[in-house]
Coordinates of C-alpha atoms and ligand atoms in Angstrom, one line a residue:
M478 CA 22.2 38.5 24.8
I479 CA 25.2 37.4 22.9
E480 CA 26.4 33.9 23.7
D481 CA 30.0 35.1 23.7
L482 CA 29.8 35.8 27.4
W483 CA 31.8 32.6 28.2
Y484 CA 31.5 33.0 32.0
K485 CA 27.7 32.6 31.8
N486 CA 28.0 28.9 31.1
A487 CA 31.4 28.1 32.4
V488 CA 32.6 25.5 35.0
I489 CA 35.4 27.0 37.0
Y490 CA 38.1 24.9 38.8
C491 CA 40.2 26.6 41.5
L492 CA 43.7 25.4 42.5
S493 CA 46.9 26.5 44.2
V494 CA 49.9 25.9 42.0
G495 CA 52.0 25.0 45.0
T496 CA 49.9 22.0 46.0
F497 CA 48.7 20.8 42.7
M498 CA 51.6 19.0 40.9
D499 CA 55.3 19.1 41.4
A500 CA 57.2 18.5 38.2
N501 CA 60.8 19.2 39.3
G502 CA 60.8 17.1 42.4
D503 CA 61.6 19.8 44.9
G504 CA 58.4 19.1 46.9
I505 CA 56.5 22.2 45.7
G506 CA 53.9 22.3 43.0
D507 CA 54.9 24.3 39.9
F508 CA 53.7 25.7 36.6
S509 CA 55.3 22.8 34.7
G510 CA 53.4 20.3 36.8
L511 CA 50.2 22.2 36.3
E512 CA 50.8 22.3 32.6
R513 CA 51.2 18.5 32.5
R514 CA 47.8 18.1 34.2
L515 CA 45.9 20.3 31.8
D516 CA 44.6 17.4 29.8
Y517 CA 43.3 15.8 33.1
L518 CA 41.4 19.1 33.7
V519 CA 40.1 19.3 30.1
G520 CA 39.0 15.6 30.5
L521 CA 37.1 16.5 33.6
G522 CA 35.3 19.1 31.6
V523 CA 36.0 22.3 33.4
T524 CA 36.3 25.3 31.2
A525 CA 38.1 27.8 33.3
L526 CA 40.8 27.7 36.0
W527 CA 41.2 30.1 38.9
L528 CA 44.7 30.2 40.3
M529 CA 45.3 31.4 43.8
P530 CA 48.2 33.8 44.3
F531 CA 51.5 32.6 42.8
Q532 CA 53.5 35.8 42.9
P533 CA 56.6 36.2 45.1
S534 CA 55.5 36.1 48.7
P535 CA 56.8 35.4 52.1
M536 CA 53.9 32.9 52.2
R537 CA 52.5 33.9 55.6
D538 CA 49.0 33.9 54.3
N539 CA 49.2 31.2 51.5
G540 CA 50.4 33.8 49.0
Y541 CA 47.8 36.4 49.9
D542 CA 50.7 38.5 51.1
V543 CA 52.3 39.6 47.8
S544 CA 55.8 41.1 47.7
D545 CA 56.0 41.6 43.9
Y546 CA 53.0 41.9 41.6
Y547 CA 55.0 41.4 38.4
G548 CA 56.6 38.1 39.0
V549 CA 56.2 34.4 39.7
D550 CA 57.5 33.1 43.0
P551 CA 60.6 31.1 42.1
R552 CA 59.2 28.1 44.0
Y553 CA 56.6 27.8 41.2
G554 CA 58.8 28.5 38.2
T555 CA 59.5 31.5 36.1
L556 CA 57.5 34.0 34.1
G557 CA 58.5 31.9 31.1
D558 CA 56.9 28.8 32.7
F559 CA 53.8 30.9 33.4
V560 CA 53.4 32.0 29.8
A561 CA 54.1 28.4 28.5
F562 CA 51.2 27.4 30.9
T563 CA 48.7 30.1 29.7
H564 CA 49.5 29.2 26.1
A565 CA 48.9 25.5 26.7
A566 CA 45.7 26.3 28.5
K567 CA 44.6 28.5 25.6
Q568 CA 45.4 25.8 23.1
R569 CA 42.9 23.6 25.0
G570 CA 40.3 26.2 25.2
L571 CA 40.7 26.7 28.9
K572 CA 40.3 30.3 30.3
V573 CA 42.7 31.3 33.2
L574 CA 41.6 33.6 36.0
I575 CA 44.1 34.7 38.6
D576 CA 43.8 36.2 42.0
L577 CA 44.3 39.9 42.2
V578 CA 45.2 40.8 45.8
V579 CA 45.4 44.6 45.9
N580 CA 43.7 45.5 49.2
H581 CA 47.1 45.0 50.8
T582 CA 50.7 44.0 50.2
S583 CA 53.1 41.9 52.2
D584 CA 55.0 44.0 54.8
R585 CA 58.1 42.8 52.9
H586 CA 57.0 44.5 49.7
P587 CA 59.6 47.1 48.6
W588 CA 56.8 49.7 48.6
F589 CA 56.1 49.2 52.3
Q590 CA 59.8 48.8 53.2
S591 CA 60.4 52.2 51.6
A592 CA 57.3 53.8 53.0
R593 CA 58.1 52.8 56.6
S594 CA 61.7 53.8 56.5
D595 CA 61.3 57.3 55.0
P596 CA 58.4 59.8 55.6
D597 CA 59.4 61.3 52.2
S598 CA 59.3 58.0 50.4
P599 CA 57.3 58.1 47.1
T600 CA 55.3 55.2 48.4
R601 CA 54.6 56.6 51.9
D602 CA 51.1 57.6 50.9
W603 CA 50.5 54.3 49.3
Y604 CA 49.7 53.0 52.8
V605 CA 47.4 54.2 55.6
W606 CA 49.1 55.8 58.6
S607 CA 48.2 57.3 61.9
K608 CA 50.5 59.1 64.4
T609 CA 48.4 57.8 67.3
K610 CA 46.5 54.6 67.8
P611 CA 43.0 55.2 66.5
P612 CA 40.3 54.6 69.2
H613 CA 38.5 51.9 67.2
A614 CA 41.8 50.0 66.4
D615 CA 40.4 46.8 67.9
S616 CA 37.3 46.6 65.9
G617 CA 36.7 45.2 62.4
V618 CA 39.3 42.4 62.6
V619 CA 38.7 39.8 59.9
F620 CA 40.4 36.9 61.7
P621 CA 39.1 37.1 65.3
G622 CA 41.0 34.9 67.8
V623 CA 44.1 35.1 65.7
Q624 CA 44.4 38.8 64.7
K625 CA 44.0 41.3 67.6
T626 CA 43.9 44.7 66.0
T627 CA 43.6 46.5 62.7
W628 CA 46.3 49.1 63.6
T629 CA 49.8 48.2 64.4
Y630 CA 52.7 50.4 65.5
D631 CA 55.8 50.3 63.2
R632 CA 58.9 51.5 64.9
A633 CA 60.7 52.5 61.7
A634 CA 57.8 54.6 60.5
R635 CA 57.1 55.9 64.0
A636 CA 53.4 55.5 63.2
Y637 CA 50.6 53.1 63.2
Y638 CA 49.6 51.4 59.9
F639 CA 46.2 50.0 59.0
H640 CA 45.8 46.4 58.1
R641 CA 42.3 44.9 57.6
F642 CA 43.8 41.4 57.7
Y643 CA 46.9 40.1 59.5
D644 CA 49.5 42.6 60.7
F645 CA 52.0 41.5 58.0
Q646 CA 49.5 42.7 55.3
P647 CA 49.5 46.5 55.4
D648 CA 46.5 47.9 53.5
L649 CA 47.2 49.9 50.4
N650 CA 45.7 53.4 50.4
T651 CA 43.5 52.6 47.4
A652 CA 42.1 56.1 47.3
N653 CA 45.5 57.3 46.2
P654 CA 45.4 57.8 42.4
R655 CA 48.9 56.5 42.1
V656 CA 47.9 53.3 43.8
Q657 CA 44.8 53.0 41.5
A658 CA 47.1 53.5 38.5
E659 CA 49.4 50.8 39.7
I660 CA 46.4 48.4 40.1
L661 CA 45.5 49.0 36.5
K662 CA 49.1 48.4 35.5
I663 CA 49.1 45.0 37.3
M664 CA 45.9 44.0 35.5
G665 CA 47.3 45.0 32.2
F666 CA 50.5 43.1 32.8
W667 CA 48.8 39.8 33.5
I668 CA 46.3 40.3 30.7
Q669 CA 49.2 40.6 28.3
L670 CA 50.6 37.3 29.6
G671 CA 47.5 35.4 28.7
V672 CA 44.9 35.5 31.5
S673 CA 41.2 36.0 30.9
G674 CA 40.5 37.9 34.1
F675 CA 40.8 38.1 37.8
R676 CA 39.3 36.9 41.0
M677 CA 39.5 40.1 42.9
D678 CA 40.3 39.6 46.6
A679 CA 38.4 41.3 49.4
V680 CA 36.6 43.8 47.1
P681 CA 34.6 45.7 49.8
F682 CA 37.8 46.5 51.6
V683 CA 39.7 47.5 48.4
I684 CA 37.0 50.1 47.7
A685 CA 36.4 51.1 51.3
E686 CA 37.4 54.5 52.7
K687 CA 40.4 54.0 54.9
G688 CA 42.0 56.1 57.6
P689 CA 42.2 56.8 61.3
E690 CA 39.0 58.8 61.2
V691 CA 37.0 56.1 59.6
T692 CA 34.7 54.2 61.9
G693 CA 32.0 51.6 61.5
A694 CA 31.0 49.7 58.4
P695 CA 33.1 50.2 55.3
V696 CA 31.9 53.1 53.0
E697 CA 32.6 51.9 49.5
Q698 CA 33.7 54.1 46.6
F699 CA 32.0 52.2 43.8
G700 CA 33.4 54.4 41.1
M701 CA 36.7 52.5 41.5
L702 CA 35.0 49.3 40.3
R703 CA 33.8 51.0 37.1
Q704 CA 37.3 52.2 36.5
F705 CA 38.8 48.7 36.8
R706 CA 36.1 47.3 34.5
E707 CA 36.6 50.0 31.8
F708 CA 40.3 49.5 31.8
L709 CA 40.0 45.8 31.6
Q710 CA 37.4 45.8 28.8
W711 CA 39.5 48.2 26.8
R712 CA 42.6 46.0 27.1
Q713 CA 40.7 42.8 26.4
G714 CA 37.0 42.6 25.5
D715 CA 36.3 39.1 26.9
A716 CA 38.2 39.5 30.2
I717 CA 36.2 39.5 33.4
I718 CA 36.4 40.3 37.1
L719 CA 35.0 37.8 39.6
A720 CA 34.6 39.6 42.9
E721 CA 35.0 38.2 46.4
A722 CA 32.5 40.4 48.2
N723 CA 30.6 38.8 51.1
V724 CA 28.0 41.6 51.2
L725 CA 24.2 41.9 51.9
P726 CA 21.8 41.3 49.0
R727 CA 20.7 44.9 49.1
Q728 CA 24.2 45.8 48.0
D729 CA 24.5 43.3 45.1
L730 CA 23.6 45.8 42.4
D731 CA 26.1 48.3 43.7
Y732 CA 28.8 45.7 43.0
F733 CA 27.4 44.5 39.6
G734 CA 26.4 48.0 38.7
E735 CA 22.8 48.9 37.7
D736 CA 24.1 49.2 34.1
A737 CA 26.3 46.1 34.4
D738 CA 29.3 48.4 34.4
R739 CA 31.1 47.1 37.5
M740 CA 31.9 43.5 38.4
H741 CA 31.0 40.7 35.9
M742 CA 30.7 38.0 38.6
M743 CA 30.4 37.7 42.3
F744 CA 30.6 34.7 44.6
N745 CA 27.2 34.1 46.1
F746 CA 28.0 33.9 49.8
Q747 CA 24.3 34.3 50.7
V748 CA 23.3 31.2 48.8
N749 CA 26.4 29.3 50.0
Q750 CA 25.3 29.7 53.6
G751 CA 21.7 28.9 52.8
L752 CA 22.9 25.8 50.9
F753 CA 24.8 24.5 54.0
H754 CA 21.8 25.3 56.2
A755 CA 19.6 23.3 53.8
L756 CA 22.0 20.4 53.8
A757 CA 22.3 20.5 57.6
T758 CA 18.6 20.7 58.3
A759 CA 16.9 19.0 55.3
T760 CA 14.7 22.1 54.9
T761 CA 14.7 24.5 51.9
E762 CA 13.1 27.6 53.3
R763 CA 16.3 29.5 54.2
L764 CA 18.0 28.6 50.9
L765 CA 14.9 29.7 49.0
D766 CA 15.0 33.0 50.8
C767 CA 18.7 33.4 49.8
L768 CA 17.9 32.6 46.2
E769 CA 15.0 35.1 46.1
K770 CA 17.1 37.8 47.7
T771 CA 19.9 37.4 45.2
R772 CA 17.7 36.9 42.2
A773 CA 18.2 40.5 40.8
R774 CA 21.3 41.0 38.7
P775 CA 21.9 42.7 35.3
A776 CA 21.4 40.2 32.4
S777 CA 25.1 40.0 31.6
A778 CA 26.2 39.6 35.2
Q779 CA 26.6 36.2 36.8
W780 CA 26.7 34.6 40.2
A781 CA 29.5 32.1 41.0
Q782 CA 28.1 29.3 43.1
F783 CA 30.3 27.1 45.2
L784 CA 30.3 24.7 48.1
R785 CA 33.7 25.0 49.8
N786 CA 36.7 27.2 49.0
H787 CA 40.2 27.7 50.4
D788 CA 38.9 29.6 53.3
E789 CA 36.6 28.6 56.2
L790 CA 33.0 28.0 55.4
D791 CA 31.8 31.4 56.6
L792 CA 28.4 31.2 58.3
G793 CA 28.4 34.8 59.5
R794 CA 25.3 35.8 57.7
L795 CA 23.1 33.1 59.3
S796 CA 21.3 33.8 62.6
A797 CA 22.9 32.3 65.7
E798 CA 20.3 29.6 65.8
E799 CA 20.8 28.7 62.1
R800 CA 24.6 28.7 62.5
E801 CA 24.4 26.4 65.5
A802 CA 22.3 24.0 63.4
V803 CA 25.1 23.9 60.7
F804 CA 27.8 23.6 63.4
A805 CA 25.9 20.7 65.0
A806 CA 25.6 18.8 61.7
F807 CA 29.0 19.5 60.1
G808 CA 31.4 20.9 62.6
P809 CA 30.4 20.0 66.2
D810 CA 34.0 19.9 67.6
P811 CA 35.3 23.4 68.4
D812 CA 38.5 22.4 66.6
M813 CA 36.5 22.1 63.4
Q814 CA 35.3 25.7 63.7
L815 CA 37.2 28.9 63.0
Y816 CA 37.0 32.6 63.7
G817 CA 33.8 32.1 65.7
R818 CA 31.8 32.1 62.5
G819 CA 32.8 29.2 60.3
I820 CA 33.9 25.6 59.7
R821 CA 37.3 24.8 58.3
R822 CA 36.7 21.3 57.0
R823 CA 36.5 20.0 53.5
L824 CA 33.1 18.9 52.3
P825 CA 33.5 15.1 52.2
P826 CA 34.3 14.7 55.9
M827 CA 31.5 17.1 56.7
L828 CA 29.1 14.7 54.9
S829 CA 30.7 11.6 56.5
G830 CA 32.1 10.6 53.1
D831 CA 28.5 9.5 52.2
R832 CA 28.5 9.2 48.4
R833 CA 24.7 9.9 48.2
R834 CA 25.1 13.1 50.1
L835 CA 28.1 14.2 48.1
E836 CA 26.3 13.7 44.9
L837 CA 23.3 15.6 46.2
A838 CA 25.5 18.5 47.3
Y839 CA 27.4 18.7 44.0
S840 CA 24.2 18.2 41.9
L841 CA 22.5 21.0 43.9
M842 CA 25.4 23.4 43.5
F843 CA 25.6 22.7 39.8
T844 CA 21.9 23.5 39.4
L845 CA 21.8 26.8 41.3
P846 CA 21.4 30.0 39.3
G847 CA 24.9 30.9 38.1
T848 CA 28.2 29.4 37.3
P849 CA 29.6 26.5 39.4
V850 CA 33.1 26.8 41.0
L851 CA 34.8 23.6 42.1
R852 CA 37.9 23.3 44.3
Y853 CA 40.7 21.0 43.4
G854 CA 40.3 17.6 45.0
D855 CA 36.5 18.0 45.1
E856 CA 36.2 15.8 42.1
I857 CA 37.8 12.8 44.0
G858 CA 36.3 13.6 47.4
M859 CA 39.5 14.7 49.2
G860 CA 39.4 15.2 53.0
D861 CA 41.2 17.5 55.4
D862 CA 43.9 17.3 58.1
L863 CA 42.7 19.1 61.2
R864 CA 46.1 18.9 62.8
L865 CA 47.2 21.7 60.5
P866 CA 46.5 25.3 61.7
E867 CA 43.6 27.5 60.7
R868 CA 42.6 27.1 57.1
E869 CA 45.7 25.1 56.1
C870 CA 43.8 21.9 57.0
A871 CA 41.9 22.0 53.7
R872 CA 44.9 22.9 51.5
T873 CA 46.8 19.6 51.4
P874 CA 48.3 18.5 48.1
M875 CA 46.3 17.0 45.3
Q876 CA 46.1 13.2 45.6
W877 CA 46.9 11.8 42.1
S878 CA 47.7 8.2 42.9
D879 CA 48.6 5.7 45.6
E880 CA 52.4 6.3 45.1
P881 CA 54.4 8.0 47.8
E882 CA 53.1 11.4 48.7
G883 CA 50.0 10.7 46.6
G884 CA 52.0 11.1 43.4
F885 CA 52.1 14.9 44.0
T886 CA 55.9 15.0 44.2
K887 CA 58.9 12.7 44.1
S888 CA 60.4 14.6 47.0
A889 CA 60.2 13.1 50.5
R890 CA 59.6 16.6 51.8
P891 CA 56.4 18.0 50.3
V892 CA 55.4 21.6 50.9
A893 CA 52.4 20.5 52.9
P894 CA 51.8 17.0 54.2
P895 CA 49.5 15.0 51.9
I896 CA 46.8 13.0 53.7
R897 CA 48.6 9.7 54.1
S898 CA 46.2 7.5 56.1
G899 CA 42.7 7.1 57.2
P900 CA 39.6 6.9 55.0
Y901 CA 40.7 10.1 53.0
G902 CA 44.3 9.1 52.7
Y903 CA 45.8 8.9 49.2
P904 CA 46.0 5.1 49.2
H905 CA 42.2 5.1 49.0
V906 CA 41.3 8.5 47.6
N907 CA 43.2 9.4 44.5
A908 CA 42.6 10.3 40.9
A909 CA 44.3 7.3 39.3
V910 CA 42.2 4.7 41.0
Q911 CA 39.0 6.6 40.3
R912 CA 39.8 7.0 36.6
H913 CA 39.6 3.2 36.3
D914 CA 36.3 2.9 38.1
P915 CA 33.3 3.9 36.0
N916 CA 31.3 4.4 39.2
S917 CA 33.8 6.6 41.0
L918 CA 33.0 10.1 42.2
L919 CA 35.5 11.4 39.6
N920 CA 33.6 9.8 36.7
W921 CA 30.3 10.7 38.1
L922 CA 31.4 14.4 38.4
E923 CA 32.7 14.3 34.8
R924 CA 29.3 13.2 33.7
I925 CA 27.6 15.9 35.7
I926 CA 29.9 18.5 34.3
R927 CA 29.2 17.4 30.8
M928 CA 25.5 17.6 31.6
R929 CA 25.7 21.0 33.2
K930 CA 27.4 22.4 30.1
E931 CA 24.6 21.1 28.0
V932 CA 22.0 22.8 30.1
P933 CA 22.7 26.5 29.4
E934 CA 19.2 27.3 30.8
I935 CA 20.8 27.3 34.3
G936 CA 23.6 29.8 33.5
W937 CA 21.5 32.0 31.2
G938 CA 17.9 31.6 32.2
D939 CA 15.6 32.7 34.9
F940 CA 14.5 30.4 37.6
T941 CA 11.0 29.7 39.1
V942 CA 10.5 27.8 42.3
L943 CA 8.3 24.8 42.0
R944 CA 5.9 23.8 44.7
T945 CA 6.7 20.3 45.6
G946 CA 4.6 20.1 48.8
A947 CA 7.7 18.8 50.7
E948 CA 9.8 21.0 52.8
S949 CA 12.8 18.8 52.1
V950 CA 12.6 19.0 48.3
L951 CA 13.9 21.9 46.3
G952 CA 12.4 22.2 42.9
L953 CA 13.7 24.8 40.4
R954 CA 12.7 25.3 36.8
Y955 CA 14.9 27.3 34.4
E956 CA 13.8 28.7 31.1
W957 CA 15.8 30.1 28.3
R958 CA 15.1 30.4 24.6
N959 CA 12.1 28.1 24.5
N960 CA 13.8 25.4 26.5
A961 CA 13.1 24.5 30.1
V962 CA 14.8 22.2 32.7
V963 CA 13.4 21.1 36.0
C964 CA 15.8 20.2 38.9
L965 CA 14.6 18.4 42.0
H966 CA 16.7 17.6 45.1
N967 CA 15.6 15.7 48.2
L968 CA 17.7 17.0 51.1
A969 CA 16.3 14.4 53.5
A970 CA 17.6 10.8 54.1
E971 CA 14.1 9.4 53.7
P972 CA 12.5 8.7 50.4
I973 CA 9.6 10.8 49.5
E974 CA 6.8 10.8 46.8
I975 CA 6.1 14.2 45.4
R976 CA 3.5 15.6 43.0
F977 CA 4.3 18.7 41.1
A978 CA 3.4 20.8 38.1
T979 CA 6.1 22.3 35.9
G980 CA 3.9 25.4 35.4
L981 CA 4.9 25.4 31.7
P982 CA 2.4 26.3 29.0
G983 CA 0.2 23.3 28.2
E984 CA 2.0 21.7 31.1
G985 CA 5.0 20.9 28.9
G986 CA 4.3 17.3 28.3
A987 CA 6.6 14.5 29.4
L988 CA 9.7 15.3 31.3
T989 CA 12.9 13.5 30.3
D990 CA 15.5 12.6 32.9
L991 CA 18.8 14.0 31.5
L992 CA 20.9 11.5 33.4
T993 CA 19.0 8.3 32.6
G994 CA 16.8 9.1 29.6
E995 CA 13.7 7.9 31.6
R996 CA 10.4 9.7 30.9
N997 CA 8.0 11.0 33.4
P998 CA 4.6 11.8 31.7
P999 CA 2.1 14.1 33.3
D1000 CA -1.3 12.8 34.6
E1001 CA -4.6 14.1 33.4
S1002 CA -4.3 17.1 35.7
G1003 CA -0.9 17.9 34.1
R1004 CA 1.0 17.0 37.2
H1005 CA 4.0 14.7 37.6
T1006 CA 4.5 12.1 40.3
L1007 CA 8.0 11.2 41.4
L1008 CA 9.5 8.9 44.0
L1009 CA 12.7 10.6 45.1
E1010 CA 15.1 8.4 47.1
G1011 CA 16.7 9.7 50.2
Y1012 CA 19.2 12.4 49.0
G1013 CA 17.9 11.7 45.5
Y1014 CA 18.1 14.2 42.6
R1015 CA 16.7 14.6 39.1
W1016 CA 17.5 16.9 36.2
Y1017 CA 14.7 16.9 33.7
R1018 CA 14.3 18.6 30.4
A1019 CA 10.7 19.5 29.4
G1020 CA 9.6 18.2 26.0
G1021 CA 12.3 15.9 25.0
L1022 CA 16.1 15.9 24.5
D1023 CA 16.1 17.7 21.2
Y1024 CA 17.2 20.9 22.9
L1025 CA 20.0 21.6 20.4
L1026 CA 17.3 21.6 17.7
K1027 CA 15.1 23.8 19.8
R1028 CA 17.9 26.2 20.7
S1029 CA 17.9 27.4 17.1
E1030 CA 14.3 28.6 17.5
V1031 CA 15.4 31.8 19.3
Ligands
BGC1422 C1 41.2 35.4 50.9 C2 41.9 34.8 52.1 C3 43.0 35.8 52.5 C4 42.4 37.2 52.7 C5 43.5 38.2 52.8 C6 40.6 36.6 51.5 O1 39.4 37.0 51.3 O2 40.2 34.5 50.4 O3 42.4 33.5 51.9 O4 43.5 35.4 53.8 O5 41.6 37.5 51.6 O6 44.1 38.4 51.5

C-alpha cells in the first residue's frame, strides 16, 4: 500500500472559524485570525484541519444552514482571505478539509426562495414536496424535543416540504441529476481553492430516497457515493471524503465500498459510544465488541476516531441500560442530556477535570485503529457553558490567554460568550499559560501527537486484542511492516498488576516504553508483568526503538 495515503497516519483538528480567533476586532473569529494561529497548530503537531461550515448562512444551525455554497460568510472574511489561508496552510504542510453540507440548504437559499414562490421555478424539483401532509410526517426527526416534524407546510409553495433536520433546512432532492451535478460543482469549486477534501455532512440522508411515499428507515442509493468519489479523484488525486454516517457495522462496507470506491474515511460512531461506555464503567467488553464489529474495511479506507465533537455525544446505539450507565457517570443532570440520546458536555467536565482521566481518554483515542480527530480546545482541556442552549454549550470561543475575552477578540461583544469564570474559565484554562508549563495538558498532548505520528502501525496496521486477564485493562497490539506496538490502558481508578504475552513470534523480546524509554523484559515463559497505576497507560514498541531502521525492511 502506498504511503502517499496521507489520511492513514494523520492527526485531524476540527474548528469553527467564527469561534477560533478574531483578527479584526469585530467579535467574530475570521480567516485572518485563523491564519495567524497556523503556527500554533503546526507546533501542536496536527497535520490536517477540518473547518466547520463558513459559507454565507443565517446561522440558525451554526452554519449547517448554507445560503450560498460558493462564498465565505462576510463575518469571516472574503474568498481572498480564504485562499490566503489555504495557501498559508499548504506552505506549512497542513491539509484542509471543509464541511460539505448538501443534504439540505437554508430556507433562505435563493434556490429554495425561487422554488417555493413559483411551481415552474427551475429549482422547484431541487426540493422534496407533497401536496398533502404525509401520514408519517412526525417520524424520523433528528432533534426530538426541539423539532416536531419532518414535513412543514409552506404557504407560498402551497405544499409541504421535507426536512430531515430543522424546518429551516429544506432537504435537497438529491436524486435529481441537476442537484447531483451541482454537488459536484461545489466540490470542484473548493478543491480549486486549495482544500484537500470534505467532511460530508449527514451522508445516509444525502443518499436516502426521499419523498412523501417513503416510509421507514432510509433506503440509500450508494451509487451516488461512487460518483462523488470518482469526480473528486479525477479533479485531485489525493483529496478525500470523510463521511459523517452513524450507521450499523453491517453497513460499513456499503459506505467504504467493497472495492474502496466510495468514502475514504468514516467517523467511527460505534467505537465512540463503546469508548464512553468503557470510560464510564471501567470495563472493556463493550468497546472490544465495537472494535471487532468495525474491524473490516478496505485496506485504503480509514476510520476517524474521536472523543467529542461539535454535536452531542450520541449514545443512541447503546442499549438503554448501557446508556443509563454513561448518563449516570458523565451526564446525570437532565440539563446535561440532549435529544433523549446524548450528552452535550465537553469532555473535561465529564471527567471532573481529572488530569489522569483526561490523559487516559486521549491516549486511548490516539491508539484506536484509525486516525484521531481532536476538537479545538481539547488540547487545553476547555469546559462548557450549560446555560447556552442545545449544543451551543460546547462551542464557546477558544481560550488563548487570560486577557479579556480569553484573548479571542478585542471586542467587548464576542459572538459567543467565552467561559469567563469557574475552574474552566479562561483565567485558568488557556493556551498561553499552558505553553509555559512543561507539564501542562497542552505540552503533554503535543508529546502524544508527536508519538502517535511516529507509530504508523496504528494507522496502517492490523490490531490484535491482548489477553490481560483484567476486565478494566484494554490491551491492543498493532503490526505493520515488521514492526509492532503494544498499547495498554487501565480504565479503573485502582492500580492493577497484569501479566500478558505479546503473542509476537519468539515472544518479541523486551518491550520499550515509547514515552519513558523504560524497558520491560519478558520472563522465562515469555510473558511481561506490569503494574499499571489507576487510569495508567503504556505505549510499547516491541524489539527496541529502531523502528525507522526496521521500517526499511519492507
Ligand atoms: C451536523 C450537525 C447539524 C446537522 C444538520 C449534522 O450531522 O454535525 O451539527 O446540525 O448535521 O446539518
